[in-house]
Short mmCIF file of C-alpha atoms (C1' of nucleotides) in Angstrom, two decimals:
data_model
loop_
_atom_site.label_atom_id
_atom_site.label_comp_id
_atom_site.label_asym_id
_atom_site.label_seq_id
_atom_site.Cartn_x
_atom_site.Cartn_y
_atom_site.Cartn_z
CA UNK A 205 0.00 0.00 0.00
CA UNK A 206 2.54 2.49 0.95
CA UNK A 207 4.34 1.67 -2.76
CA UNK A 208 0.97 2.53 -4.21
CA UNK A 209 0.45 5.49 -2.86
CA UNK A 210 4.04 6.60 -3.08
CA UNK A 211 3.38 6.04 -7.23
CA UNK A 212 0.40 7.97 -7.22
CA UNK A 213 1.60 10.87 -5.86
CA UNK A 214 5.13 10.41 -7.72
CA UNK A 215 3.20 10.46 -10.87
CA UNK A 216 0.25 13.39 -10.12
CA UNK A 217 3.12 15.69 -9.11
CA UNK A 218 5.16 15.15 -12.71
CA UNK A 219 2.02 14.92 -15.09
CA UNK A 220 -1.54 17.00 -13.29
CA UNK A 221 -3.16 19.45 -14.98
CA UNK A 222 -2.89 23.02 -13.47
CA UNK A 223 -5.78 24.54 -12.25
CA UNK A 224 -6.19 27.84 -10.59
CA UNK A 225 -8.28 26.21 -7.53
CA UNK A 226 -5.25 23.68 -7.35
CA UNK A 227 -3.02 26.71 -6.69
CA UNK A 228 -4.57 28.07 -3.67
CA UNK A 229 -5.50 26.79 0.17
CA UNK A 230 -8.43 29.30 0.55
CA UNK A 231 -11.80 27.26 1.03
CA UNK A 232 -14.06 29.45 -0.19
CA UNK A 233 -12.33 29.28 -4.31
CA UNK A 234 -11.93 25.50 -3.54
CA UNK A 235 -15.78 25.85 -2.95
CA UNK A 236 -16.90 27.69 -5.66
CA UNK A 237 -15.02 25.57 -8.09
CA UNK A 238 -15.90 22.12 -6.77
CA UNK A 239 -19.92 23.53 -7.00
CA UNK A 240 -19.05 24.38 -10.19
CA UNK A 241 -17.67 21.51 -11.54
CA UNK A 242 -20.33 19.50 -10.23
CA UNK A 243 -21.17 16.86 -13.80
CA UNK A 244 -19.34 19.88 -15.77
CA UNK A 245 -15.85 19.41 -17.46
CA UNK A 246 -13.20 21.39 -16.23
CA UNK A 247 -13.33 22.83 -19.91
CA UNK A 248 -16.91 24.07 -19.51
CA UNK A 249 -16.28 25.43 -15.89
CA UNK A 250 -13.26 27.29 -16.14
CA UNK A 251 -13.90 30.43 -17.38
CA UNK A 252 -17.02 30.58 -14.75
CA UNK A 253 -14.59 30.17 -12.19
CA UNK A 254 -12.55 32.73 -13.29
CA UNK A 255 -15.51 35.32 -13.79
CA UNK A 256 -16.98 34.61 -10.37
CA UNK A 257 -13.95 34.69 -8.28
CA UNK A 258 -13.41 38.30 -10.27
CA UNK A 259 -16.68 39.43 -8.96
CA UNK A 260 -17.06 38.27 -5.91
CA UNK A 261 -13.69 38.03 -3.92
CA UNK A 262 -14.80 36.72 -0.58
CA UNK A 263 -17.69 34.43 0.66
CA UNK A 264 -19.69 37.92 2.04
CA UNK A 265 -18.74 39.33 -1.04
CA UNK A 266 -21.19 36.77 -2.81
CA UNK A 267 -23.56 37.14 0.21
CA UNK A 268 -24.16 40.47 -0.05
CA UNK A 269 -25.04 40.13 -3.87
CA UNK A 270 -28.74 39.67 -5.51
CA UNK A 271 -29.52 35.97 -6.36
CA UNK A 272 -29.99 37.37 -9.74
CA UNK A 273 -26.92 38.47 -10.05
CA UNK A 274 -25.72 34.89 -9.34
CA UNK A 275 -27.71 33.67 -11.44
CA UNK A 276 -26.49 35.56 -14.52
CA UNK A 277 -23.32 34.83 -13.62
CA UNK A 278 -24.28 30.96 -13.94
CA UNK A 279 -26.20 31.95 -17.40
CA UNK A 280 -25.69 28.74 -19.51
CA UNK A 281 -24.18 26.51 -17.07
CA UNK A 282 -26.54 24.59 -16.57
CA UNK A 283 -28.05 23.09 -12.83
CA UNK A 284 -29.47 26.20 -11.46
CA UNK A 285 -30.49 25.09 -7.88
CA UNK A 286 -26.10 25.10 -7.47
CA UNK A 287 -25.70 28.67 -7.96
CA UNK A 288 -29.57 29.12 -5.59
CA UNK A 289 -27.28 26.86 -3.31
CA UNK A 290 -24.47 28.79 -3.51
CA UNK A 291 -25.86 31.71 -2.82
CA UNK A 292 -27.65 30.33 0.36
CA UNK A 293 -25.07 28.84 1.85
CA UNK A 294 -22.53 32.17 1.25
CA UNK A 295 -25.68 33.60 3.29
CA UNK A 296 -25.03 31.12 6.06
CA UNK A 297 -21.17 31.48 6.00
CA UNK A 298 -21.27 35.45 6.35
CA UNK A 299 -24.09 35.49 8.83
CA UNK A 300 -23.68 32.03 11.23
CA UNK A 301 -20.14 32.02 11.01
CA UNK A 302 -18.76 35.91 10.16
CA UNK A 303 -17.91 35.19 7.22
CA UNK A 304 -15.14 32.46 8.36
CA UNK A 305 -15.75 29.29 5.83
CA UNK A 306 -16.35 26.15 8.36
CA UNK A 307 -13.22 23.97 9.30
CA UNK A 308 -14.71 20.41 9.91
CA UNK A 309 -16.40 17.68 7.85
CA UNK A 310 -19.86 17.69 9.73
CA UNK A 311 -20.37 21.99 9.09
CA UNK A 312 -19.19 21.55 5.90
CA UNK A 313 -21.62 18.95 4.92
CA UNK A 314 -24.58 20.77 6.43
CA UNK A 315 -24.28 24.09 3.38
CA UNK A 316 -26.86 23.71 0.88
CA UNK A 317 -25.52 22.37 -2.23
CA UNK A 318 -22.58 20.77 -0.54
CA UNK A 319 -23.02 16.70 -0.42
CA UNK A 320 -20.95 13.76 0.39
CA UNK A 321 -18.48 14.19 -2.34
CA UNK A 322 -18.11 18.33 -2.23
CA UNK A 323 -18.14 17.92 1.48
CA UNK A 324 -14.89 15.22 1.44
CA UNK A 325 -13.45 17.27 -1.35
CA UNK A 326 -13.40 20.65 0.31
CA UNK A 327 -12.07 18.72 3.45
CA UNK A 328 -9.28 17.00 1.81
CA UNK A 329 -7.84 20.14 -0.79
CA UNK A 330 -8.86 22.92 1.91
CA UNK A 331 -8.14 21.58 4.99
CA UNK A 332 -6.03 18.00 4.14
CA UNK A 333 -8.52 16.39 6.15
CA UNK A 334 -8.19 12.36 5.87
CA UNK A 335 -11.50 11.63 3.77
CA UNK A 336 -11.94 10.43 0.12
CA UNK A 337 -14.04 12.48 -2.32
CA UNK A 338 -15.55 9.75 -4.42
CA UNK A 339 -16.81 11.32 -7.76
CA UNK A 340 -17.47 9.67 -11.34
CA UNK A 341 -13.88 9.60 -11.95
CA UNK A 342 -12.67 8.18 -8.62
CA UNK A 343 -15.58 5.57 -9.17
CA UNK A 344 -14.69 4.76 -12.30
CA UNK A 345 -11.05 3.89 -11.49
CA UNK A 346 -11.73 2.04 -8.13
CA UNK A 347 -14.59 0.20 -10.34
CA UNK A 348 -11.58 -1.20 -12.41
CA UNK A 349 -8.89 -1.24 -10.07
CA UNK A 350 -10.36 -2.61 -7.43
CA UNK A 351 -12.40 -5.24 -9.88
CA UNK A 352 -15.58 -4.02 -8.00
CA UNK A 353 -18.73 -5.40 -10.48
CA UNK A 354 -21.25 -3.60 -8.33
CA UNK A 355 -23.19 -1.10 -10.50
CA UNK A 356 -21.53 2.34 -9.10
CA UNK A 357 -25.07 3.83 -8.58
CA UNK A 358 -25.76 1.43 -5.99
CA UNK A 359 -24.51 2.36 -1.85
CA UNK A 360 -22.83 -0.74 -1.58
CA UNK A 361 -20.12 0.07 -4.20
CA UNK A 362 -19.67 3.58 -2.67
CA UNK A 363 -19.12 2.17 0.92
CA UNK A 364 -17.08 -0.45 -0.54
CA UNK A 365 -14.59 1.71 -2.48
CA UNK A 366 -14.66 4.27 0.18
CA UNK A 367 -13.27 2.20 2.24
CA UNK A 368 -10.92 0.05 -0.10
CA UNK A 369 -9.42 3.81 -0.60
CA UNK A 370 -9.20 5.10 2.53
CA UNK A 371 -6.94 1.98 3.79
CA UNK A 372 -4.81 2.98 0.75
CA UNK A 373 -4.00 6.36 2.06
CA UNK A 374 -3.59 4.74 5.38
CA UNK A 375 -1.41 7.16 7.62
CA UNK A 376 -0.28 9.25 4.83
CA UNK A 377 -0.05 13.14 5.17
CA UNK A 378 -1.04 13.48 2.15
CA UNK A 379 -5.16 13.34 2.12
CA UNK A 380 -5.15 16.64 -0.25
CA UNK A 381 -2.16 15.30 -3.13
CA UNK A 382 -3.79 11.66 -2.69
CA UNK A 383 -7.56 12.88 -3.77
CA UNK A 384 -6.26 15.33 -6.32
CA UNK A 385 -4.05 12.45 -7.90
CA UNK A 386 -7.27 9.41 -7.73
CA UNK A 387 -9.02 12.25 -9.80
CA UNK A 388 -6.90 12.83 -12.44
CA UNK A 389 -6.48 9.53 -13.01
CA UNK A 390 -9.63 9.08 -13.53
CA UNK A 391 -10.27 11.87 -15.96
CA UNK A 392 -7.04 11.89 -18.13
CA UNK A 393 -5.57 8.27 -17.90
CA UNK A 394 -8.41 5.70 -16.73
CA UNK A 395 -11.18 7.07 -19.18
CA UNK A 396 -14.46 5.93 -19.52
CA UNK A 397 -13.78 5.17 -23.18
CA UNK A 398 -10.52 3.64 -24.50
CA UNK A 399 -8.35 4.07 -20.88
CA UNK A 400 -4.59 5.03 -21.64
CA UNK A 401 -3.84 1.87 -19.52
CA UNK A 402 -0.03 1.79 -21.06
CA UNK A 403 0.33 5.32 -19.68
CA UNK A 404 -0.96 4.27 -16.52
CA UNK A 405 0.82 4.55 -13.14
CA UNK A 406 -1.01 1.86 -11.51
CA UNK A 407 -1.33 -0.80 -14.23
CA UNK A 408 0.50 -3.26 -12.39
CA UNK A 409 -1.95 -3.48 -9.65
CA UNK A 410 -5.08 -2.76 -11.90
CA UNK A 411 -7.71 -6.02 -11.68
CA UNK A 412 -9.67 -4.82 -14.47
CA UNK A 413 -6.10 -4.47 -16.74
CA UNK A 414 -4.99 -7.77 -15.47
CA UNK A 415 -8.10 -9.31 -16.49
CA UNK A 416 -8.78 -7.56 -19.73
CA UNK A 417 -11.89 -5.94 -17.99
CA UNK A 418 -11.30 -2.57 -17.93
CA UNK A 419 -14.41 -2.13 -21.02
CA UNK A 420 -16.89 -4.14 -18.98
CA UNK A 421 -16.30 -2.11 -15.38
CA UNK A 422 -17.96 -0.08 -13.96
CA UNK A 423 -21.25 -1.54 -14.09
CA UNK A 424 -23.66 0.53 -14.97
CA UNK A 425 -27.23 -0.04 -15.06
CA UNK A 426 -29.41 3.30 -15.17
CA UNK A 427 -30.48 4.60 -18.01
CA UNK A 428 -33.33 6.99 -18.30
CA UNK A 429 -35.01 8.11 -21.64
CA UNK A 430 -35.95 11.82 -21.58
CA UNK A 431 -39.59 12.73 -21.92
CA UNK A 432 -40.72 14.89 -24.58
CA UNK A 433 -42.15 18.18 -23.52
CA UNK A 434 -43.67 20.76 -26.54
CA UNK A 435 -43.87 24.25 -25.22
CA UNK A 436 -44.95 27.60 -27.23
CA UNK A 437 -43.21 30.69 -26.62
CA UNK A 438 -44.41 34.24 -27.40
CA UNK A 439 -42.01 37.13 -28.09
CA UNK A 440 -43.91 39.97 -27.62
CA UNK A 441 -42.90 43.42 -28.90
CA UNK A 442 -43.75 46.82 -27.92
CA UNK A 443 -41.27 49.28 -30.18
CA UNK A 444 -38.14 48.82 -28.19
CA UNK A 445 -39.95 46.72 -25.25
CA UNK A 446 -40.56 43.06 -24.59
CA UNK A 447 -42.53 41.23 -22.01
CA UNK A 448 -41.12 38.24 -19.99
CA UNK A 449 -41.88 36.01 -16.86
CA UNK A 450 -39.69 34.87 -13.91
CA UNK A 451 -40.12 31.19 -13.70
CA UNK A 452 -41.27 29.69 -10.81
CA UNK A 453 -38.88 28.35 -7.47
CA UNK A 454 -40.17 24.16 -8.60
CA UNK A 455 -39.61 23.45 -12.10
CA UNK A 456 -37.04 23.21 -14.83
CA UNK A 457 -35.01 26.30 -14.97
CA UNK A 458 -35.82 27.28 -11.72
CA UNK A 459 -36.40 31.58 -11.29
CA UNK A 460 -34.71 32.22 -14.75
CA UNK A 461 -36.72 34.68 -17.23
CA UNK A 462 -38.48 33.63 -20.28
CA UNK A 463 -41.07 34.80 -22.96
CA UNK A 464 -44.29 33.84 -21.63
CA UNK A 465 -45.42 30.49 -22.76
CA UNK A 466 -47.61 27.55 -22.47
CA UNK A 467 -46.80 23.76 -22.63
CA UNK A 468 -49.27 21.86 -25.12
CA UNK A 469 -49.82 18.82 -26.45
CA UNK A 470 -48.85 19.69 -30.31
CA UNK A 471 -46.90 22.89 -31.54
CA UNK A 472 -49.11 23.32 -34.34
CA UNK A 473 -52.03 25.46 -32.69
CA UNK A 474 -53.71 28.74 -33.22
CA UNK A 475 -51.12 30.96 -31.57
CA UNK A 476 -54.09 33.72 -30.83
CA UNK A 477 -56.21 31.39 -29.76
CA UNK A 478 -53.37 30.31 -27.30
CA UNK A 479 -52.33 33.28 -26.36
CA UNK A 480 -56.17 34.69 -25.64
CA UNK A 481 -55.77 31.16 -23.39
CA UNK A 482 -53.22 32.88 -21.61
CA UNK A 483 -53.69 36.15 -20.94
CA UNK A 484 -57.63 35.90 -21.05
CA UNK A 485 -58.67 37.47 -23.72
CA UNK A 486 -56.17 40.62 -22.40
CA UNK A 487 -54.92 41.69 -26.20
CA UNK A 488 -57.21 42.93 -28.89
CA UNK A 489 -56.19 40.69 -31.80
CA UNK A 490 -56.70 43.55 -34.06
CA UNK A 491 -53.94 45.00 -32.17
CA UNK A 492 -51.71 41.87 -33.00
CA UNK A 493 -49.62 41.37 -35.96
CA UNK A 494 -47.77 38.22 -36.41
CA UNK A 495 -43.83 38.64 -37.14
CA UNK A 496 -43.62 34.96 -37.74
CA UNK A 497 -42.17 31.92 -35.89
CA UNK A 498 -39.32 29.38 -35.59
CA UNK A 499 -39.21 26.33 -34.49
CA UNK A 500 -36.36 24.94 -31.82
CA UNK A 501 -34.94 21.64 -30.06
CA UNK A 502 -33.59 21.55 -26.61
CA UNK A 503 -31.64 18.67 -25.06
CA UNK A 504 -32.01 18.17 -21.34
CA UNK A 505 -31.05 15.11 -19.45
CA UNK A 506 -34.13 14.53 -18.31
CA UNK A 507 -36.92 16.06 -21.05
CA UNK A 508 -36.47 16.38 -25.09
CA UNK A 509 -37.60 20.08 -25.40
CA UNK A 510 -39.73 21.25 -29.07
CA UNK A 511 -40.51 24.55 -28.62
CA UNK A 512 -42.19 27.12 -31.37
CA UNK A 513 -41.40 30.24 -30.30
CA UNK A 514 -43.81 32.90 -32.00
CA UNK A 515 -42.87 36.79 -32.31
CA UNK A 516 -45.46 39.01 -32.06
CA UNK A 517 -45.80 42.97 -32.02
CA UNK A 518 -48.51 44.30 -30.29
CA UNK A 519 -49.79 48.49 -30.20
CA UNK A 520 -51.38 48.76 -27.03
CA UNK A 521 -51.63 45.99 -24.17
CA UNK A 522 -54.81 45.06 -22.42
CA UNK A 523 -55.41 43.88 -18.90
CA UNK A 524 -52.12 42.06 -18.57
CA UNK A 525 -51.16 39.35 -16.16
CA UNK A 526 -49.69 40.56 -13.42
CA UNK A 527 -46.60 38.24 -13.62
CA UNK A 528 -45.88 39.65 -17.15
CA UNK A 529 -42.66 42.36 -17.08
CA UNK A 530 -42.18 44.69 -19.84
CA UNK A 531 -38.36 45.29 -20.38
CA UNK A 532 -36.54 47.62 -22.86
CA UNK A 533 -34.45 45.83 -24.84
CA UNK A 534 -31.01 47.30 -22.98
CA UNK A 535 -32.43 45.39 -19.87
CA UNK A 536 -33.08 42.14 -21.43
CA UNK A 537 -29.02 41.27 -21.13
CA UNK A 538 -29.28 41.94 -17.52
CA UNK A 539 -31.89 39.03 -16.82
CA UNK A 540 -30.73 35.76 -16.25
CA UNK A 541 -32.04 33.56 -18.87
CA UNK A 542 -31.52 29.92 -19.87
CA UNK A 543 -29.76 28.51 -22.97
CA UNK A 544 -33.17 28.15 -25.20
CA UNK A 545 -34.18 31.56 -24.25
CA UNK A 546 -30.95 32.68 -25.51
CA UNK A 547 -31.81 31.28 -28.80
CA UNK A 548 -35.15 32.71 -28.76
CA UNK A 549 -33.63 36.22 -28.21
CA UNK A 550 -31.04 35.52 -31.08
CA UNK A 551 -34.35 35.04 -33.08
CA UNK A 552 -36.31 37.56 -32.87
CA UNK A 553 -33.21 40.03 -32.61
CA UNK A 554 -33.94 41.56 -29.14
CA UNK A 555 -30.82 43.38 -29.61
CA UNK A 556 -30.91 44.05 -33.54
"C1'" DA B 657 -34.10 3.61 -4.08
"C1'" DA B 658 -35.65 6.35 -7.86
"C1'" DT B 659 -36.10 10.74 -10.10
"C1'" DA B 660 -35.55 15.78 -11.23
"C1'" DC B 661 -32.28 18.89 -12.47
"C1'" DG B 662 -28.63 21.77 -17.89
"C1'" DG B 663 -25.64 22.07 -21.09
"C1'" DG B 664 -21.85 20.73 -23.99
"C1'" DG B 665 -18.45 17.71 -26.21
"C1'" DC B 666 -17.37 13.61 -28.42
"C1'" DA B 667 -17.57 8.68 -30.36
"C1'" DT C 658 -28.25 9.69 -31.12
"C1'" DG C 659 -26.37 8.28 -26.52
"C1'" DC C 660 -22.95 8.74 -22.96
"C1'" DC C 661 -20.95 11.22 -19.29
"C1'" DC C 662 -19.01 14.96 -16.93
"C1'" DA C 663 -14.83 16.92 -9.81
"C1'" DG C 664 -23.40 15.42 -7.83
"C1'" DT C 665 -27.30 17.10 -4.83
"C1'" DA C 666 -31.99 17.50 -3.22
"C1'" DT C 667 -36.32 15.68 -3.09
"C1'" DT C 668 -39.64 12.18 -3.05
#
DNA sequence: AATACGGGGCA
DNA sequence: TGCCCAGTATT
């Protein structure tokens, strides 16, 4: 054990990526990045890393800010209840505990947003705190190293590897370099597709590699299909204005802005008539003219998106909803607003 | 134990 | 297309 884990660290130390939350001890960057990167390559979540430790330099820095503002500063990323999180637990930090990020396993754990694995992880690279952070790529090495055929969605297999790894780091100071290494392995050398197993430190040892398993572990089992959902969109125009809704705190997308829409059953009906639907009768169809419309697709992991998004210019507005926000155009880049509402707002040319 | 929750990159 | 990514919260 103690020539494995002397290998490991020999080779993290000559061949690791660098990464700007690598470089530093301060547990509140170590934080942000590890929400960040929560199922989001390092590729994706850089430069969101590097905008959001720009704007907010401290944890009351981010208190102290609007959770829209957070949210815009997410725009795009993807899993909006993290940056909600974020922002909530920042709230707890500055408040409950002055500002001074928490120093042991249990307070850690307890932030919103912060689980099992971001809990171990900000415990091991933060604090060097003897823990292992078990995420897709430490599971997908133990799976094959180990020879571990449980499917790795299953407790058992985390329990079991959790364990397995922890007696490999033993009595070792080295909690934080021993984590950091398991990691990269995982995500540069023991990939899920085609492993560089003849670049790999621990090939020797490997049960998967010494059985010629490594394309049959891990086990996985789950697979879900995403549902379809059809949704119609209305980009409504007043000169220079348009209107949009906040999105409620339950659902898909989760207090971002939109057009106002509907989800039916088929794209293909009477917009007016929908949009009477809507508002109640609010607009005077003569007042209506109909700019056209364009239809998109939107991949989520959980829901294939086809969404018709109509654009509209109306004179004057009836009896609105009161949920509905006119917005100059200037003001529409300040709302946080999901990826297919991005392309909507491409469409109709909110900005020209 | 199962499911909701984004978006992008790559075979 | 389907898979998977430095996962968590809710049911």
């Amino acid at each position: 054990m103690v020539r494995v884990i002397q290998t490991l660290l020999t080779w993290y130390q000559e061949y690791h990526r660098k990464m700007p939350w690598r470089e530093t001890s301060d547990p509140y960057k170590i934080w942000i990045s590890e929400i960040i990167l929560q199922q989001t390559r390092v590729q994706q979540g850089l430069p969101y890393y590097l905008r959001f430790i720009g704007k907010f330099h401290t944890v009351s820095d981010l208190a102290l800010a609007d959770e829209s503002e957070v949210l815009k500063l997410w725009q795009g990323l993807g899993y909006y209840s993290r940056a909600r999180n974020l922002h909530k637990a920042a709230k707890i930090i500055h408040q409950t505990f002055h500002g001074r990020f928490p120093e042991n396993f249990d307070e850690i754990a307890l932030l919103p947003g912060v689980g099992d694995y971001t809990a171990s992880a900000i415990a091991a690279f933060a604090f060097n705190l003897k823990t292992v952070a078990v995420d897709g790529n430490v599971k997908r090495f133990a799976a094959r190293w180990l020879g571990v055929d449980i499917p790795i969605e299953k407790q058992l297999f985390v329990q079991r590897i959790k364990h397995e790894l922890l007696e490999v780091l033993g009595d070792s100071p080295d909690s934080n370099l021993f984590n950091q290494a398991i990691i990269e392995l995982g995500a540069t050398i023991c990939t899920p597709t085609n492993p560089s197993c003849s670049r790999c430190p621990l090939q020797e040892t490997c049960v998967a590699y010494s059985n010629n398993h490594q394309t049959i572990l891990p086990v996985i089992t789950k697979k879900l299909k995403p549902q379809p959902l059809n949704i119609v969109f209305f980009a409504i125009q007043q000169l220079d204005c348009w209107w949009v809704v906040q999105r409620d705190e339950s659902s898909v997308w989760a207090n971002l802005y939109e057009f106002p829409n509907r989800e039916v059953n088929a794209l293909e009906m009477d917009p007016v008539v929908l949009l009477d639907e809507i508002t109640g009768n609010a607009v005077d169809s003569k007042s209506i003219k109909i700019l056209g419309f364009k239809d998109f697709k939107h991949q989520l992991s959980h829901r294939s998106i086809q969404a018709r998004c109509w654009h509209f210019s109306i004179e004057v507005e009836g009896d609105l909803p009161k949920s509905w926000v006119r917005l100059p155009s200037a003001a529409m880049g300040e709302i946080p607003v999901h990826r297919l509402m991005e392309k909507m707002m491409e469409y109709v040319r909110v900005w020209k």
